[in-house]
Amino acid sequence: MTAARESIHGQWSSRWIFVLAATGSAVGLGNIWRFPYITGESGGGAFVLVYLACVVLVGLPIMMAEILLGRRGRRSPINTMAALAEDEGLKPAWRYLGWMGVLAGFVILSFYSVVAGWAVAYIVYVASGTFAGATIETSQGIFDGLTGSAGSLVLWHSLFMVMVVVVVARGVQGGLEQAVKYLMPALFAMLLLLVGYALFSGDAVSALHYLFEPDFSKITGDAVLTALGQAFFSLSLGMGSIMIYGSYLPNDASIPQTSIIIAAADTLVALLAGLAIFPIVFGYGLEPGQGPGLVFITLTIAFGHMPGGQFFGGMFFVLLTVAAWTSAISLLEPVAAWMVESFGWSRLKSCLVGGGGAWLLGIGSALSFNHWAGFAPGGRNFFDWSEFLSTSVLLPLGGMLIAVFAGWRMRLASTMEEMGGGPSAMFRAWLGLILFVAPVGVLVVFLEGTGLRALLVDALGRLAASVFG
Ligand code: PFF
């Protein structure tokens, strides 16, 4: 069945290119910017352990499911879901799951590009010596100066979006493949160099204690939820990215094997990012739990004082930019591929329209930090709403439905065929996780993240009171 289908967009030249591309999608701002600061806020080593469990028990099975669906459908997520629903004799409404994914990708791209723009701006700032001798106040001032200026934010956001469109417009083999082939090895090399620099010039011992010494009293319900949400975002799950990358995967590549490599590489990069950041932060007696400002405000102070700080600091932000770039192309790809398939547009036109739309939406996020800062219906500004709707609503909902579709709705014969044939131990383990553990885990994240759980508990409480009270 699958062998009969071919993607009109082409195919990866090898499974290793697929691994690089999917790792490029997974490794992004989530690993290098977000993972270290939430680890900082959520108690270090204990959080890391919970995170690892979430990756293995929930992230990995859903990643396999997404690749499986993509490779079987061989189209953009919307058309893949429509085709698979038909193959499996299911309701055509399943295509809305594809819609949710593409929509989530579009919205994530809009604000992701704004934050990636900060990273691009910081390459220039740090490398040109702006942080020389910086204090907490001056560093905070530089960050506020950037985010307070709508013009600067839009400029950097635009530059980043152009970089994304240029790659995706050149197609799967001519654009995406070429980009990841050079950028991913460069990313790993820079990361290792930075870890070496941090371990030698910072306080490695404190950083290792902080990252790896588990304090189980810190494992609260909140920490588990944060870890699960982070695992999901970091592995690029719940939307069309991994699915569409799977649609370009050669038939003979093993889905379990490639998924394990991708998830392991993503986790390794997150941990290495911690090892590149915390030794420096501790070495300069700075506060590790500073939230989103950790790399932009805290880390830059240290770079402003260290020998070689200008060079290595500049490299750190090049690393962050490259990581964001290879993720952003995976956010535009599903949107562009869908336009090519559905409207018969050229790839260039599809990328200009898709990327242009996300750019426009991103302006709203850029303005949330300055002119529109006061506009916050429901306590969230435009940026917060974009992030909330995509990552707290659409991603978990999409991930849960993907698990339900692959586990509960598809024929076993179909999933088994994609996962390598017989009912191997690997297949049975996957099935157990995708049937029960993954959907429940993601449902909990969804209910908690949207505040629905509190509403439900409240409503049940009232009901009980009125019945029994
Ligand atoms: N995984 C990326 C990161 O960790 O930054 C973000 C991301 C990319 C999320 C693609 C979702 C996605 F589909």
PDB file of C-alpha atoms in Angstrom, residues 262-440:
ATOM      1  CA  ILE A 262      16.084  11.923  16.944  1.00  0.00           C
ATOM      2  CA  ALA A 263      14.656  11.969  20.469  1.00  0.00           C
ATOM      3  CA  ALA A 264      18.049  11.090  21.958  1.00  0.00           C
ATOM      4  CA  ALA A 265      19.808  13.812  19.958  1.00  0.00           C
ATOM      5  CA  ASP A 266      17.197  16.389  20.960  1.00  0.00           C
ATOM      6  CA  THR A 267      17.570  15.506  24.630  1.00  0.00           C
ATOM      7  CA  LEU A 268      21.345  15.488  24.413  1.00  0.00           C
ATOM      8  CA  VAL A 269      21.349  18.980  22.905  1.00  0.00           C
ATOM      9  CA  ALA A 270      19.072  20.292  25.665  1.00  0.00           C
ATOM     10  CA  LEU A 271      21.425  18.882  28.316  1.00  0.00           C
ATOM     11  CA  LEU A 272      24.526  20.161  26.516  1.00  0.00           C
ATOM     12  CA  ALA A 273      22.917  23.593  26.277  1.00  0.00           C
ATOM     13  CA  GLY A 274      22.576  23.446  30.060  1.00  0.00           C
ATOM     14  CA  LEU A 275      26.271  22.565  30.282  1.00  0.00           C
ATOM     15  CA  ALA A 276      27.141  25.498  28.028  1.00  0.00           C
ATOM     16  CA  ILE A 277      25.122  27.963  30.098  1.00  0.00           C
ATOM     17  CA  PHE A 278      25.130  27.062  33.805  1.00  0.00           C
ATOM     18  CA  PRO A 279      28.909  26.823  34.402  1.00  0.00           C
ATOM     19  CA  ILE A 280      29.181  30.395  33.115  1.00  0.00           C
ATOM     20  CA  VAL A 281      26.207  31.601  35.121  1.00  0.00           C
ATOM     21  CA  PHE A 282      27.547  30.042  38.352  1.00  0.00           C
ATOM     22  CA  GLY A 283      31.123  31.063  37.585  1.00  0.00           C
ATOM     23  CA  TYR A 284      30.018  34.686  37.688  1.00  0.00           C
ATOM     24  CA  GLY A 285      27.857  34.308  40.765  1.00  0.00           C
ATOM     25  CA  LEU A 286      24.709  35.014  38.784  1.00  0.00           C
ATOM     26  CA  GLU A 287      21.215  33.762  39.536  1.00  0.00           C
ATOM     27  CA  PRO A 288      20.257  30.617  37.535  1.00  0.00           C
ATOM     28  CA  GLY A 289      16.479  30.821  38.023  1.00  0.00           C
ATOM     29  CA  GLN A 290      15.837  34.027  36.111  1.00  0.00           C
ATOM     30  CA  GLY A 291      13.268  32.699  33.670  1.00  0.00           C
ATOM     31  CA  PRO A 292      13.117  33.734  30.014  1.00  0.00           C
ATOM     32  CA  GLY A 293      15.862  36.319  30.546  1.00  0.00           C
ATOM     33  CA  LEU A 294      18.433  33.611  31.385  1.00  0.00           C
ATOM     34  CA  VAL A 295      20.331  33.660  28.095  1.00  0.00           C
ATOM     35  CA  PHE A 296      19.530  37.200  26.970  1.00  0.00           C
ATOM     36  CA  ILE A 297      20.053  39.046  30.243  1.00  0.00           C
ATOM     37  CA  THR A 298      21.997  36.833  32.679  1.00  0.00           C
ATOM     38  CA  LEU A 299      24.354  34.946  30.390  1.00  0.00           C
ATOM     39  CA  THR A 300      25.313  38.038  28.430  1.00  0.00           C
ATOM     40  CA  ILE A 301      26.603  39.729  31.597  1.00  0.00           C
ATOM     41  CA  ALA A 302      29.127  36.907  31.985  1.00  0.00           C
ATOM     42  CA  PHE A 303      30.116  37.107  28.321  1.00  0.00           C
ATOM     43  CA  GLY A 304      30.770  40.811  28.858  1.00  0.00           C
ATOM     44  CA  HIS A 305      33.435  40.004  31.462  1.00  0.00           C
ATOM     45  CA  MET A 306      35.089  36.810  30.259  1.00  0.00           C
ATOM     46  CA  PRO A 307      38.241  36.535  28.194  1.00  0.00           C
ATOM     47  CA  GLY A 308      37.057  35.587  24.720  1.00  0.00           C
ATOM     48  CA  GLY A 309      33.500  36.428  25.792  1.00  0.00           C
ATOM     49  CA  GLN A 310      32.823  38.546  22.749  1.00  0.00           C
ATOM     50  CA  PHE A 311      33.783  35.724  20.385  1.00  0.00           C
ATOM     51  CA  PHE A 312      32.183  32.842  22.276  1.00  0.00           C
ATOM     52  CA  GLY A 313      29.154  34.921  23.195  1.00  0.00           C
ATOM     53  CA  GLY A 314      28.664  35.813  19.541  1.00  0.00           C
ATOM     54  CA  MET A 315      28.989  32.133  18.717  1.00  0.00           C
ATOM     55  CA  PHE A 316      26.366  31.251  21.318  1.00  0.00           C
ATOM     56  CA  PHE A 317      23.817  33.448  19.575  1.00  0.00           C
ATOM     57  CA  VAL A 318      24.809  32.111  16.147  1.00  0.00           C
ATOM     58  CA  LEU A 319      24.084  28.680  17.606  1.00  0.00           C
ATOM     59  CA  LEU A 320      20.702  29.827  18.889  1.00  0.00           C
ATOM     60  CA  THR A 321      19.867  31.347  15.497  1.00  0.00           C
ATOM     61  CA  VAL A 322      20.852  28.222  13.567  1.00  0.00           C
ATOM     62  CA  ALA A 323      18.825  26.034  15.930  1.00  0.00           C
ATOM     63  CA  ALA A 324      15.786  28.272  15.475  1.00  0.00           C
ATOM     64  CA  TRP A 325      16.272  28.413  11.720  1.00  0.00           C
ATOM     65  CA  THR A 326      16.191  24.643  11.157  1.00  0.00           C
ATOM     66  CA  SER A 327      13.075  24.470  13.355  1.00  0.00           C
ATOM     67  CA  ALA A 328      11.298  27.304  11.612  1.00  0.00           C
ATOM     68  CA  ILE A 329      11.719  25.701   8.193  1.00  0.00           C
ATOM     69  CA  SER A 330       9.847  22.676   9.537  1.00  0.00           C
ATOM     70  CA  LEU A 331       7.025  24.985  10.602  1.00  0.00           C
ATOM     71  CA  LEU A 332       6.648  26.565   7.166  1.00  0.00           C
ATOM     72  CA  GLU A 333       7.013  23.321   5.192  1.00  0.00           C
ATOM     73  CA  PRO A 334       3.564  21.857   6.052  1.00  0.00           C
ATOM     74  CA  VAL A 335       1.848  25.137   5.206  1.00  0.00           C
ATOM     75  CA  ALA A 336       3.711  25.546   1.908  1.00  0.00           C
ATOM     76  CA  ALA A 337       3.284  21.904   0.864  1.00  0.00           C
ATOM     77  CA  TRP A 338      -0.439  22.115   1.520  1.00  0.00           C
ATOM     78  CA  MET A 339      -0.723  25.220  -0.716  1.00  0.00           C
ATOM     79  CA  VAL A 340       1.243  23.529  -3.498  1.00  0.00           C
ATOM     80  CA  GLU A 341      -1.032  20.480  -3.313  1.00  0.00           C
ATOM     81  CA  SER A 342      -4.325  22.248  -2.918  1.00  0.00           C
ATOM     82  CA  PHE A 343      -3.993  25.337  -5.121  1.00  0.00           C
ATOM     83  CA  GLY A 344      -1.416  24.094  -7.596  1.00  0.00           C
ATOM     84  CA  TRP A 345       0.776  27.103  -6.754  1.00  0.00           C
ATOM     85  CA  SER A 346       4.523  27.073  -7.270  1.00  0.00           C
ATOM     86  CA  ARG A 347       6.626  26.432  -4.172  1.00  0.00           C
ATOM     87  CA  LEU A 348       7.913  29.989  -4.279  1.00  0.00           C
ATOM     88  CA  LYS A 349       4.441  31.478  -4.320  1.00  0.00           C
ATOM     89  CA  SER A 350       3.295  29.119  -1.544  1.00  0.00           C
ATOM     90  CA  CYS A 351       6.247  30.094   0.623  1.00  0.00           C
ATOM     91  CA  LEU A 352       5.721  33.788  -0.007  1.00  0.00           C
ATOM     92  CA  VAL A 353       2.049  33.570   0.900  1.00  0.00           C
ATOM     93  CA  GLY A 354       2.547  31.195   3.885  1.00  0.00           C
ATOM     94  CA  GLY A 355       5.668  32.931   5.193  1.00  0.00           C
ATOM     95  CA  GLY A 356       4.173  36.358   4.489  1.00  0.00           C
ATOM     96  CA  GLY A 357       1.023  35.475   6.443  1.00  0.00           C
ATOM     97  CA  ALA A 358       3.038  34.245   9.420  1.00  0.00           C
ATOM     98  CA  TRP A 359       5.199  37.366   9.196  1.00  0.00           C
ATOM     99  CA  LEU A 360       2.100  39.580   9.355  1.00  0.00           C
ATOM    100  CA  LEU A 361       0.718  37.694  12.339  1.00  0.00           C
ATOM    101  CA  GLY A 362       4.151  37.925  13.977  1.00  0.00           C
ATOM    102  CA  ILE A 363       3.972  41.721  13.848  1.00  0.00           C
ATOM    103  CA  GLY A 364       1.168  41.458  16.402  1.00  0.00           C
ATOM    104  CA  SER A 365       3.549  39.529  18.663  1.00  0.00           C
ATOM    105  CA  ALA A 366       6.350  42.038  18.094  1.00  0.00           C
ATOM    106  CA  LEU A 367       4.014  44.889  19.056  1.00  0.00           C
ATOM    107  CA  SER A 368       2.972  43.093  22.261  1.00  0.00           C
ATOM    108  CA  PHE A 369       6.287  44.108  23.795  1.00  0.00           C
ATOM    109  CA  ASN A 370       5.802  47.795  23.160  1.00  0.00           C
ATOM    110  CA  HIS A 371       2.859  49.656  21.554  1.00  0.00           C
ATOM    111  CA  TRP A 372       0.303  46.950  22.311  1.00  0.00           C
ATOM    112  CA  ALA A 373       1.678  45.997  25.713  1.00  0.00           C
ATOM    113  CA  GLY A 374      -1.444  47.336  27.407  1.00  0.00           C
ATOM    114  CA  PHE A 375      -3.778  45.374  25.151  1.00  0.00           C
ATOM    115  CA  ALA A 376      -4.252  42.137  27.045  1.00  0.00           C
ATOM    116  CA  PRO A 377      -7.778  40.713  26.914  1.00  0.00           C
ATOM    117  CA  GLY A 378      -8.106  37.889  29.444  1.00  0.00           C
ATOM    118  CA  GLY A 379      -4.734  38.800  30.933  1.00  0.00           C
ATOM    119  CA  ARG A 380      -2.780  37.795  27.832  1.00  0.00           C
ATOM    120  CA  ASN A 381      -1.259  40.018  25.196  1.00  0.00           C
ATOM    121  CA  PHE A 382      -1.093  39.104  21.504  1.00  0.00           C
ATOM    122  CA  PHE A 383       2.168  37.200  21.913  1.00  0.00           C
ATOM    123  CA  ASP A 384       0.838  35.298  24.938  1.00  0.00           C
ATOM    124  CA  TRP A 385      -2.381  34.408  23.129  1.00  0.00           C
ATOM    125  CA  SER A 386      -0.504  33.130  20.069  1.00  0.00           C
ATOM    126  CA  GLU A 387       1.697  31.002  22.290  1.00  0.00           C
ATOM    127  CA  PHE A 388      -1.160  29.784  24.454  1.00  0.00           C
ATOM    128  CA  LEU A 389      -3.490  28.832  21.612  1.00  0.00           C
ATOM    129  CA  SER A 390      -0.816  26.999  19.663  1.00  0.00           C
ATOM    130  CA  THR A 391       1.312  25.331  22.320  1.00  0.00           C
ATOM    131  CA  SER A 392      -1.198  24.830  25.148  1.00  0.00           C
ATOM    132  CA  VAL A 393      -4.306  24.113  23.066  1.00  0.00           C
ATOM    133  CA  LEU A 394      -3.551  22.962  19.515  1.00  0.00           C
ATOM    134  CA  LEU A 395      -0.354  20.966  20.158  1.00  0.00           C
ATOM    135  CA  PRO A 396      -1.646  18.770  23.001  1.00  0.00           C
ATOM    136  CA  LEU A 397      -5.021  18.333  21.333  1.00  0.00           C
ATOM    137  CA  GLY A 398      -3.319  17.417  18.056  1.00  0.00           C
ATOM    138  CA  GLY A 399      -0.923  15.037  19.807  1.00  0.00           C
ATOM    139  CA  MET A 400      -3.728  13.304  21.642  1.00  0.00           C
ATOM    140  CA  LEU A 401      -5.780  12.847  18.475  1.00  0.00           C
ATOM    141  CA  ILE A 402      -2.727  11.551  16.606  1.00  0.00           C
ATOM    142  CA  ALA A 403      -2.289   8.925  19.334  1.00  0.00           C
ATOM    143  CA  VAL A 404      -5.986   8.039  19.157  1.00  0.00           C
ATOM    144  CA  PHE A 405      -5.905   7.784  15.372  1.00  0.00           C
ATOM    145  CA  ALA A 406      -2.757   5.667  15.149  1.00  0.00           C
ATOM    146  CA  GLY A 407      -3.520   3.502  18.183  1.00  0.00           C
ATOM    147  CA  TRP A 408      -7.280   3.138  18.292  1.00  0.00           C
ATOM    148  CA  ARG A 409      -8.570   3.852  14.804  1.00  0.00           C
ATOM    149  CA  MET A 410      -6.045   2.510  12.299  1.00  0.00           C
ATOM    150  CA  ARG A 411      -5.990  -1.186  11.512  1.00  0.00           C
ATOM    151  CA  LEU A 412      -3.261  -3.038  13.349  1.00  0.00           C
ATOM    152  CA  ALA A 413      -2.112  -4.490  10.053  1.00  0.00           C
ATOM    153  CA  SER A 414      -1.444  -0.967   8.729  1.00  0.00           C
ATOM    154  CA  THR A 415       0.515   0.285  11.720  1.00  0.00           C
ATOM    155  CA  MET A 416       2.421  -2.966  11.997  1.00  0.00           C
ATOM    156  CA  GLU A 417       3.432  -2.790   8.361  1.00  0.00           C
ATOM    157  CA  GLU A 418       4.892   0.724   8.824  1.00  0.00           C
ATOM    158  CA  MET A 419       6.614  -0.167  12.091  1.00  0.00           C
ATOM    159  CA  GLY A 420       8.615  -2.914  10.445  1.00  0.00           C
ATOM    160  CA  GLY A 421       6.380  -5.945   9.986  1.00  0.00           C
ATOM    161  CA  GLY A 422       5.649  -8.483  12.688  1.00  0.00           C
ATOM    162  CA  PRO A 423       4.403  -8.039  16.258  1.00  0.00           C
ATOM    163  CA  SER A 424       7.925  -7.464  17.611  1.00  0.00           C
ATOM    164  CA  ALA A 425       8.586  -6.494  21.218  1.00  0.00           C
ATOM    165  CA  MET A 426       9.198  -2.940  19.985  1.00  0.00           C
ATOM    166  CA  PHE A 427       5.823  -2.863  18.252  1.00  0.00           C
ATOM    167  CA  ARG A 428       4.024  -4.149  21.331  1.00  0.00           C
ATOM    168  CA  ALA A 429       5.743  -1.629  23.570  1.00  0.00           C
ATOM    169  CA  TRP A 430       4.791   1.153  21.163  1.00  0.00           C
ATOM    170  CA  LEU A 431       1.212  -0.043  21.000  1.00  0.00           C
ATOM    171  CA  GLY A 432       0.850  -0.125  24.768  1.00  0.00           C
ATOM    172  CA  LEU A 433       2.181   3.403  25.091  1.00  0.00           C
ATOM    173  CA  ILE A 434       0.228   4.876  22.188  1.00  0.00           C
ATOM    174  CA  LEU A 435      -3.046   3.244  23.267  1.00  0.00           C
ATOM    175  CA  PHE A 436      -2.995   4.218  26.913  1.00  0.00           C
ATOM    176  CA  VAL A 437      -0.079   6.182  28.298  1.00  0.00           C
ATOM    177  CA  ALA A 438       0.438   8.827  25.608  1.00  0.00           C
ATOM    178  CA  PRO A 439      -3.176   9.966  25.097  1.00  0.00           C
ATOM    179  CA  VAL A 440      -3.851  10.166  28.832  1.00  0.00           C
TER     180      VAL A 440
END
